[in-house]
Amino acid sequence: MTVIAAVPVKDLVNAKQRLVPALSPVERRELARAMLADVLEAMVAALPGSVVVITTDPEVRAQAGAAGVECWTESANRGHTAAVAFAQEQAAARGASRFLTIPGDVPCVTAAEVDSLLAALQPGGVVFVPSRSGLGTNAALLAPPGAMTLTFGEPSFANHLTAARAAGLVPRVLELPGIGLDVDAPDDLPVLLERGPHTRSARLLRGFRSGAQPAGTR
């Protein structure tokens, strides 16, 4: 079964605005780049030749190309939900039988987690991975790609479960600590250091002047 794994990425200049209290503009941009590198490494290891980045940013396109990942370019930066919908349409048009989407800010994701996610999909079902808070949706796996509409933004996780059941699908939930950690707010930074100390993102973060401490050590 052919799978398309889409990684939506907004422009790096405006990335991670909720981290403004903790990181400088340069630090936020560099962290966004490092997180994308971590995500693409894990995704490509699990799904070589099946990963695509959805973006309007030339810098992101260059980074994806350097990683050997194809880019699908939207006409405008319309947000995460619209980017995923665009990717679903493209995946269906290209004959994919399964569609996976994971954001570009989950740097602790591993190839093993992606494998577990793919293995969890059953006929007539969908698979979701909640965010650390339990409110957001950090991964969705559908078969076929257009099985249901995906709408992101808290509380998308509960909404996705309800929408899946309304569409006659059987949702399965996986708690995966790597995929579950989207680094979006200052209190996510020490968790990144704790869960993914060997990631590019954590190494970069430790070098920032602003610094961060692993969870439980502050």
PDB file of C-alpha atoms in Angstrom:
ATOM      1  CA  MET A   1       0.000   0.000   0.000  1.00  0.00           C
ATOM      2  CA  THR A   2       1.403   3.377  -1.048  1.00  0.00           C
ATOM      3  CA  VAL A   3       1.689   5.979   1.697  1.00  0.00           C
ATOM      4  CA  ILE A   4       2.303   9.709   1.492  1.00  0.00           C
ATOM      5  CA  ALA A   5       3.670  11.308   4.660  1.00  0.00           C
ATOM      6  CA  ALA A   6       3.149  15.077   4.684  1.00  0.00           C
ATOM      7  CA  VAL A   7       5.054  17.505   6.915  1.00  0.00           C
ATOM      8  CA  PRO A   8       3.497  21.001   6.823  1.00  0.00           C
ATOM      9  CA  VAL A   9       5.952  23.816   7.633  1.00  0.00           C
ATOM     10  CA  LYS A  10       5.168  27.519   7.861  1.00  0.00           C
ATOM     11  CA  ASP A  11       7.700  30.206   6.972  1.00  0.00           C
ATOM     12  CA  LEU A  12      10.749  30.231   9.243  1.00  0.00           C
ATOM     13  CA  VAL A  13      10.824  34.009   9.683  1.00  0.00           C
ATOM     14  CA  ASN A  14       7.564  33.935  11.636  1.00  0.00           C
ATOM     15  CA  ALA A  15       8.046  30.536  13.254  1.00  0.00           C
ATOM     16  CA  LYS A  16       7.341  29.833  16.896  1.00  0.00           C
ATOM     17  CA  GLN A  17       5.849  33.141  18.025  1.00  0.00           C
ATOM     18  CA  ARG A  18       4.802  31.621  21.352  1.00  0.00           C
ATOM     19  CA  LEU A  19       8.483  31.138  22.153  1.00  0.00           C
ATOM     20  CA  VAL A  20       9.107  34.909  22.064  1.00  0.00           C
ATOM     21  CA  PRO A  21       9.407  35.134  25.891  1.00  0.00           C
ATOM     22  CA  ALA A  22      12.165  32.500  25.897  1.00  0.00           C
ATOM     23  CA  LEU A  23      14.139  32.823  22.651  1.00  0.00           C
ATOM     24  CA  SER A  24      15.399  35.568  20.365  1.00  0.00           C
ATOM     25  CA  PRO A  25      14.207  35.811  16.743  1.00  0.00           C
ATOM     26  CA  VAL A  26      17.432  34.203  15.497  1.00  0.00           C
ATOM     27  CA  GLU A  27      17.166  31.418  18.079  1.00  0.00           C
ATOM     28  CA  ARG A  28      13.543  30.695  17.148  1.00  0.00           C
ATOM     29  CA  ARG A  29      14.426  30.479  13.467  1.00  0.00           C
ATOM     30  CA  GLU A  30      17.400  28.206  14.068  1.00  0.00           C
ATOM     31  CA  LEU A  31      15.398  25.981  16.401  1.00  0.00           C
ATOM     32  CA  ALA A  32      12.642  25.659  13.782  1.00  0.00           C
ATOM     33  CA  ARG A  33      15.258  24.578  11.224  1.00  0.00           C
ATOM     34  CA  ALA A  34      16.785  22.049  13.630  1.00  0.00           C
ATOM     35  CA  MET A  35      13.401  20.591  14.535  1.00  0.00           C
ATOM     36  CA  LEU A  36      12.521  20.142  10.879  1.00  0.00           C
ATOM     37  CA  ALA A  37      15.852  18.381  10.309  1.00  0.00           C
ATOM     38  CA  ASP A  38      15.128  16.001  13.201  1.00  0.00           C
ATOM     39  CA  VAL A  39      11.623  15.266  11.903  1.00  0.00           C
ATOM     40  CA  LEU A  40      12.741  14.650   8.329  1.00  0.00           C
ATOM     41  CA  GLU A  41      15.555  12.340   9.430  1.00  0.00           C
ATOM     42  CA  ALA A  42      13.144  10.109  11.350  1.00  0.00           C
ATOM     43  CA  MET A  43      10.464  10.213   8.679  1.00  0.00           C
ATOM     44  CA  VAL A  44      12.821   9.401   5.822  1.00  0.00           C
ATOM     45  CA  ALA A  45      14.348   6.551   7.817  1.00  0.00           C
ATOM     46  CA  ALA A  46      10.884   5.023   8.247  1.00  0.00           C
ATOM     47  CA  LEU A  47       9.404   5.958   4.870  1.00  0.00           C
ATOM     48  CA  PRO A  48      12.118   6.557   2.272  1.00  0.00           C
ATOM     49  CA  GLY A  49      10.723   8.138  -0.868  1.00  0.00           C
ATOM     50  CA  SER A  50       7.308   8.797   0.691  1.00  0.00           C
ATOM     51  CA  VAL A  51       7.883  12.007   2.651  1.00  0.00           C
ATOM     52  CA  VAL A  52       6.850  15.429   1.338  1.00  0.00           C
ATOM     53  CA  VAL A  53       7.117  18.888   2.889  1.00  0.00           C
ATOM     54  CA  ILE A  54       4.251  21.331   2.404  1.00  0.00           C
ATOM     55  CA  THR A  55       5.439  24.943   2.482  1.00  0.00           C
ATOM     56  CA  THR A  56       5.584  28.314   0.764  1.00  0.00           C
ATOM     57  CA  ASP A  57       9.024  29.182   2.201  1.00  0.00           C
ATOM     58  CA  PRO A  58      12.009  29.002  -0.206  1.00  0.00           C
ATOM     59  CA  GLU A  59      14.367  28.358   2.727  1.00  0.00           C
ATOM     60  CA  VAL A  60      12.286  25.388   3.852  1.00  0.00           C
ATOM     61  CA  ARG A  61      12.196  24.076   0.281  1.00  0.00           C
ATOM     62  CA  ALA A  62      15.990  24.287   0.127  1.00  0.00           C
ATOM     63  CA  GLN A  63      16.347  22.460   3.441  1.00  0.00           C
ATOM     64  CA  ALA A  64      13.951  19.718   2.353  1.00  0.00           C
ATOM     65  CA  GLY A  65      15.772  19.324  -0.960  1.00  0.00           C
ATOM     66  CA  ALA A  66      19.099  18.971   0.838  1.00  0.00           C
ATOM     67  CA  ALA A  67      17.526  16.167   2.887  1.00  0.00           C
ATOM     68  CA  GLY A  68      16.324  14.435  -0.286  1.00  0.00           C
ATOM     69  CA  VAL A  69      12.677  15.222   0.425  1.00  0.00           C
ATOM     70  CA  GLU A  70      10.174  16.408  -2.179  1.00  0.00           C
ATOM     71  CA  CYS A  71       8.271  19.673  -1.629  1.00  0.00           C
ATOM     72  CA  TRP A  72       4.716  20.498  -2.615  1.00  0.00           C
ATOM     73  CA  THR A  73       4.293  24.266  -2.735  1.00  0.00           C
ATOM     74  CA  GLU A  74       1.022  25.950  -1.855  1.00  0.00           C
ATOM     75  CA  SER A  75      -0.037  29.127  -3.632  1.00  0.00           C
ATOM     76  CA  ALA A  76      -0.203  30.960  -0.273  1.00  0.00           C
ATOM     77  CA  ASN A  77       0.531  30.335   3.398  1.00  0.00           C
ATOM     78  CA  ARG A  78      -3.014  29.574   4.575  1.00  0.00           C
ATOM     79  CA  GLY A  79      -2.239  27.757   7.807  1.00  0.00           C
ATOM     80  CA  HIS A  80      -1.774  24.207   9.033  1.00  0.00           C
ATOM     81  CA  THR A  81      -5.287  22.920   8.318  1.00  0.00           C
ATOM     82  CA  ALA A  82      -5.278  24.203   4.740  1.00  0.00           C
ATOM     83  CA  ALA A  83      -1.786  22.787   4.143  1.00  0.00           C
ATOM     84  CA  VAL A  84      -2.900  19.337   5.277  1.00  0.00           C
ATOM     85  CA  ALA A  85      -6.035  19.507   3.133  1.00  0.00           C
ATOM     86  CA  PHE A  86      -3.892  20.432   0.140  1.00  0.00           C
ATOM     87  CA  ALA A  87      -1.611  17.464   0.866  1.00  0.00           C
ATOM     88  CA  GLN A  88      -4.580  15.094   1.186  1.00  0.00           C
ATOM     89  CA  GLU A  89      -5.858  16.195  -2.214  1.00  0.00           C
ATOM     90  CA  GLN A  90      -2.443  15.772  -3.811  1.00  0.00           C
ATOM     91  CA  ALA A  91      -1.920  12.364  -2.188  1.00  0.00           C
ATOM     92  CA  ALA A  92      -5.280  11.129  -3.480  1.00  0.00           C
ATOM     93  CA  ALA A  93      -4.584  12.493  -6.976  1.00  0.00           C
ATOM     94  CA  ARG A  94      -1.261  10.631  -7.031  1.00  0.00           C
ATOM     95  CA  GLY A  95      -2.861   7.316  -6.119  1.00  0.00           C
ATOM     96  CA  ALA A  96      -1.731   6.974  -2.509  1.00  0.00           C
ATOM     97  CA  SER A  97      -3.741   4.514  -0.442  1.00  0.00           C
ATOM     98  CA  ARG A  98      -2.674   5.895   2.946  1.00  0.00           C
ATOM     99  CA  PHE A  99      -2.009   9.425   4.170  1.00  0.00           C
ATOM    100  CA  LEU A 100       0.066  10.351   7.210  1.00  0.00           C
ATOM    101  CA  THR A 101       0.664  13.857   8.487  1.00  0.00           C
ATOM    102  CA  ILE A 102       3.088  14.897  11.208  1.00  0.00           C
ATOM    103  CA  PRO A 103       4.129  18.499  11.904  1.00  0.00           C
ATOM    104  CA  GLY A 104       7.671  19.802  11.551  1.00  0.00           C
ATOM    105  CA  ASP A 105       8.028  20.723  15.238  1.00  0.00           C
ATOM    106  CA  VAL A 106       8.101  17.271  16.903  1.00  0.00           C
ATOM    107  CA  PRO A 107      11.892  16.794  17.045  1.00  0.00           C
ATOM    108  CA  CYS A 108      11.801  13.755  19.333  1.00  0.00           C
ATOM    109  CA  VAL A 109       9.933  11.623  16.795  1.00  0.00           C
ATOM    110  CA  THR A 110      11.710   8.383  15.895  1.00  0.00           C
ATOM    111  CA  ALA A 111      11.506   6.021  12.959  1.00  0.00           C
ATOM    112  CA  ALA A 112      10.283   3.349  15.387  1.00  0.00           C
ATOM    113  CA  GLU A 113       7.349   5.559  16.383  1.00  0.00           C
ATOM    114  CA  VAL A 114       6.434   6.087  12.735  1.00  0.00           C
ATOM    115  CA  ASP A 115       6.596   2.318  12.184  1.00  0.00           C
ATOM    116  CA  SER A 116       4.304   1.761  15.194  1.00  0.00           C
ATOM    117  CA  LEU A 117       1.857   4.301  13.842  1.00  0.00           C
ATOM    118  CA  LEU A 118       1.704   2.663  10.422  1.00  0.00           C
ATOM    119  CA  ALA A 119       1.265  -0.785  11.952  1.00  0.00           C
ATOM    120  CA  ALA A 120      -1.679   0.414  14.039  1.00  0.00           C
ATOM    121  CA  LEU A 121      -3.935   1.230  11.078  1.00  0.00           C
ATOM    122  CA  GLN A 122      -6.782  -1.225  10.617  1.00  0.00           C
ATOM    123  CA  PRO A 123      -9.280  -1.459   7.698  1.00  0.00           C
ATOM    124  CA  GLY A 124     -12.031   1.099   8.174  1.00  0.00           C
ATOM    125  CA  GLY A 125     -10.066   2.930  10.805  1.00  0.00           C
ATOM    126  CA  VAL A 126      -7.899   5.970  11.420  1.00  0.00           C
ATOM    127  CA  VAL A 127      -5.036   6.517  13.863  1.00  0.00           C
ATOM    128  CA  PHE A 128      -4.362   9.656  15.892  1.00  0.00           C
ATOM    129  CA  VAL A 129      -1.503  10.666  18.180  1.00  0.00           C
ATOM    130  CA  PRO A 130      -2.449  13.376  20.693  1.00  0.00           C
ATOM    131  CA  SER A 131      -0.184  16.212  21.742  1.00  0.00           C
ATOM    132  CA  ARG A 132       1.421  16.238  25.190  1.00  0.00           C
ATOM    133  CA  SER A 133      -1.478  18.333  26.495  1.00  0.00           C
ATOM    134  CA  GLY A 134      -4.025  15.916  25.085  1.00  0.00           C
ATOM    135  CA  LEU A 135      -5.759  18.778  23.289  1.00  0.00           C
ATOM    136  CA  GLY A 136      -3.986  18.866  19.931  1.00  0.00           C
ATOM    137  CA  THR A 137      -3.451  16.252  17.207  1.00  0.00           C
ATOM    138  CA  ASN A 138       0.218  15.626  16.388  1.00  0.00           C
ATOM    139  CA  ALA A 139      -0.259  12.805  13.881  1.00  0.00           C
ATOM    140  CA  ALA A 140      -3.104  11.483  11.786  1.00  0.00           C
ATOM    141  CA  LEU A 141      -3.064   8.395   9.578  1.00  0.00           C
ATOM    142  CA  LEU A 142      -5.933   7.801   7.150  1.00  0.00           C
ATOM    143  CA  ALA A 143      -6.790   5.235   4.479  1.00  0.00           C
ATOM    144  CA  PRO A 144      -7.672   6.429   1.914  1.00  0.00           C
ATOM    145  CA  PRO A 145      -6.212   9.968   2.073  1.00  0.00           C
ATOM    146  CA  GLY A 146      -9.653  11.565   1.841  1.00  0.00           C
ATOM    147  CA  ALA A 147     -11.306   9.368   4.468  1.00  0.00           C
ATOM    148  CA  MET A 148     -12.160  12.444   6.571  1.00  0.00           C
ATOM    149  CA  THR A 149     -11.491  16.139   6.903  1.00  0.00           C
ATOM    150  CA  LEU A 150      -8.721  17.079   9.318  1.00  0.00           C
ATOM    151  CA  THR A 151      -8.991  20.342  11.242  1.00  0.00           C
ATOM    152  CA  PHE A 152      -6.155  21.434  13.518  1.00  0.00           C
ATOM    153  CA  GLY A 153      -5.913  23.740  16.503  1.00  0.00           C
ATOM    154  CA  GLU A 154      -6.892  22.887  20.075  1.00  0.00           C
ATOM    155  CA  PRO A 155      -9.066  20.987  20.911  1.00  0.00           C
ATOM    156  CA  SER A 156      -8.532  19.194  17.600  1.00  0.00           C
ATOM    157  CA  PHE A 157      -7.878  15.803  19.193  1.00  0.00           C
ATOM    158  CA  ALA A 158     -11.353  15.405  20.692  1.00  0.00           C
ATOM    159  CA  ASN A 159     -12.877  16.928  17.572  1.00  0.00           C
ATOM    160  CA  HIS A 160     -11.054  14.446  15.330  1.00  0.00           C
ATOM    161  CA  LEU A 161     -12.316  11.483  17.342  1.00  0.00           C
ATOM    162  CA  THR A 162     -15.885  12.769  17.062  1.00  0.00           C
ATOM    163  CA  ALA A 163     -15.555  13.508  13.339  1.00  0.00           C
ATOM    164  CA  ALA A 164     -14.039  10.089  12.639  1.00  0.00           C
ATOM    165  CA  ARG A 165     -16.901   8.270  14.333  1.00  0.00           C
ATOM    166  CA  ALA A 166     -19.425  10.464  12.513  1.00  0.00           C
ATOM    167  CA  ALA A 167     -17.779   9.412   9.237  1.00  0.00           C
ATOM    168  CA  GLY A 168     -18.206   5.737  10.143  1.00  0.00           C
ATOM    169  CA  LEU A 169     -14.522   5.243  10.953  1.00  0.00           C
ATOM    170  CA  VAL A 170     -13.011   3.502  13.961  1.00  0.00           C
ATOM    171  CA  PRO A 171     -10.390   5.803  15.554  1.00  0.00           C
ATOM    172  CA  ARG A 172      -7.387   4.311  17.293  1.00  0.00           C
ATOM    173  CA  VAL A 173      -5.288   6.405  19.672  1.00  0.00           C
ATOM    174  CA  LEU A 174      -1.552   5.950  20.173  1.00  0.00           C
ATOM    175  CA  GLU A 175       0.355   7.708  22.940  1.00  0.00           C
ATOM    176  CA  LEU A 176       3.837   8.264  21.489  1.00  0.00           C
ATOM    177  CA  PRO A 177       6.132  10.505  23.563  1.00  0.00           C
ATOM    178  CA  GLY A 178       8.276  11.687  20.661  1.00  0.00           C
ATOM    179  CA  ILE A 179       5.460  12.613  18.310  1.00  0.00           C
ATOM    180  CA  GLY A 180       3.461  13.882  21.271  1.00  0.00           C
ATOM    181  CA  LEU A 181       5.926  16.668  22.052  1.00  0.00           C
ATOM    182  CA  ASP A 182       5.366  19.615  19.754  1.00  0.00           C
ATOM    183  CA  VAL A 183       7.759  22.355  20.825  1.00  0.00           C
ATOM    184  CA  ASP A 184       5.559  25.401  20.772  1.00  0.00           C
ATOM    185  CA  ALA A 185       5.751  27.189  24.139  1.00  0.00           C
ATOM    186  CA  PRO A 186       8.499  27.987  26.669  1.00  0.00           C
ATOM    187  CA  ASP A 187       7.505  25.128  28.977  1.00  0.00           C
ATOM    188  CA  ASP A 188       8.110  22.659  26.122  1.00  0.00           C
ATOM    189  CA  LEU A 189      11.822  23.517  25.971  1.00  0.00           C
ATOM    190  CA  PRO A 190      12.945  21.661  29.126  1.00  0.00           C
ATOM    191  CA  VAL A 191      10.826  18.678  28.061  1.00  0.00           C
ATOM    192  CA  LEU A 192      12.692  18.635  24.746  1.00  0.00           C
ATOM    193  CA  LEU A 193      15.992  18.449  26.620  1.00  0.00           C
ATOM    194  CA  GLU A 194      14.652  15.593  28.737  1.00  0.00           C
ATOM    195  CA  ARG A 195      13.027  13.502  25.996  1.00  0.00           C
ATOM    196  CA  GLY A 196      15.421  14.147  23.130  1.00  0.00           C
ATOM    197  CA  PRO A 197      18.853  15.030  24.522  1.00  0.00           C
ATOM    198  CA  HIS A 198      20.627  13.649  21.436  1.00  0.00           C
ATOM    199  CA  THR A 199      18.501  15.479  18.852  1.00  0.00           C
ATOM    200  CA  ARG A 200      19.896  18.361  16.819  1.00  0.00           C
ATOM    201  CA  SER A 201      17.258  20.544  18.426  1.00  0.00           C
ATOM    202  CA  ALA A 202      18.316  19.798  21.986  1.00  0.00           C
ATOM    203  CA  ARG A 203      21.998  20.268  21.165  1.00  0.00           C
ATOM    204  CA  LEU A 204      21.198  23.628  19.617  1.00  0.00           C
ATOM    205  CA  LEU A 205      19.016  24.650  22.541  1.00  0.00           C
ATOM    206  CA  ARG A 206      21.733  23.827  25.061  1.00  0.00           C
ATOM    207  CA  GLY A 207      24.044  26.201  23.199  1.00  0.00           C
ATOM    208  CA  PHE A 208      21.671  29.167  23.316  1.00  0.00           C
ATOM    209  CA  ARG A 209      22.601  31.922  25.737  1.00  0.00           C
ATOM    210  CA  SER A 210      19.036  31.926  27.069  1.00  0.00           C
ATOM    211  CA  GLY A 211      19.467  28.251  27.955  1.00  0.00           C
ATOM    212  CA  ALA A 212      16.931  25.790  29.350  1.00  0.00           C
ATOM    213  CA  GLN A 213      16.926  23.144  32.022  1.00  0.00           C
ATOM    214  CA  PRO A 214      15.624  19.570  31.685  1.00  0.00           C
ATOM    215  CA  ALA A 215      12.182  19.020  33.205  1.00  0.00           C
ATOM    216  CA  GLY A 216      12.351  18.241  36.906  1.00  0.00           C
ATOM    217  CA  THR A 217      15.717  19.962  37.459  1.00  0.00           C
ATOM    218  CA  ARG A 218      14.545  23.543  37.807  1.00  0.00           C
TER     219      ARG A 218
END
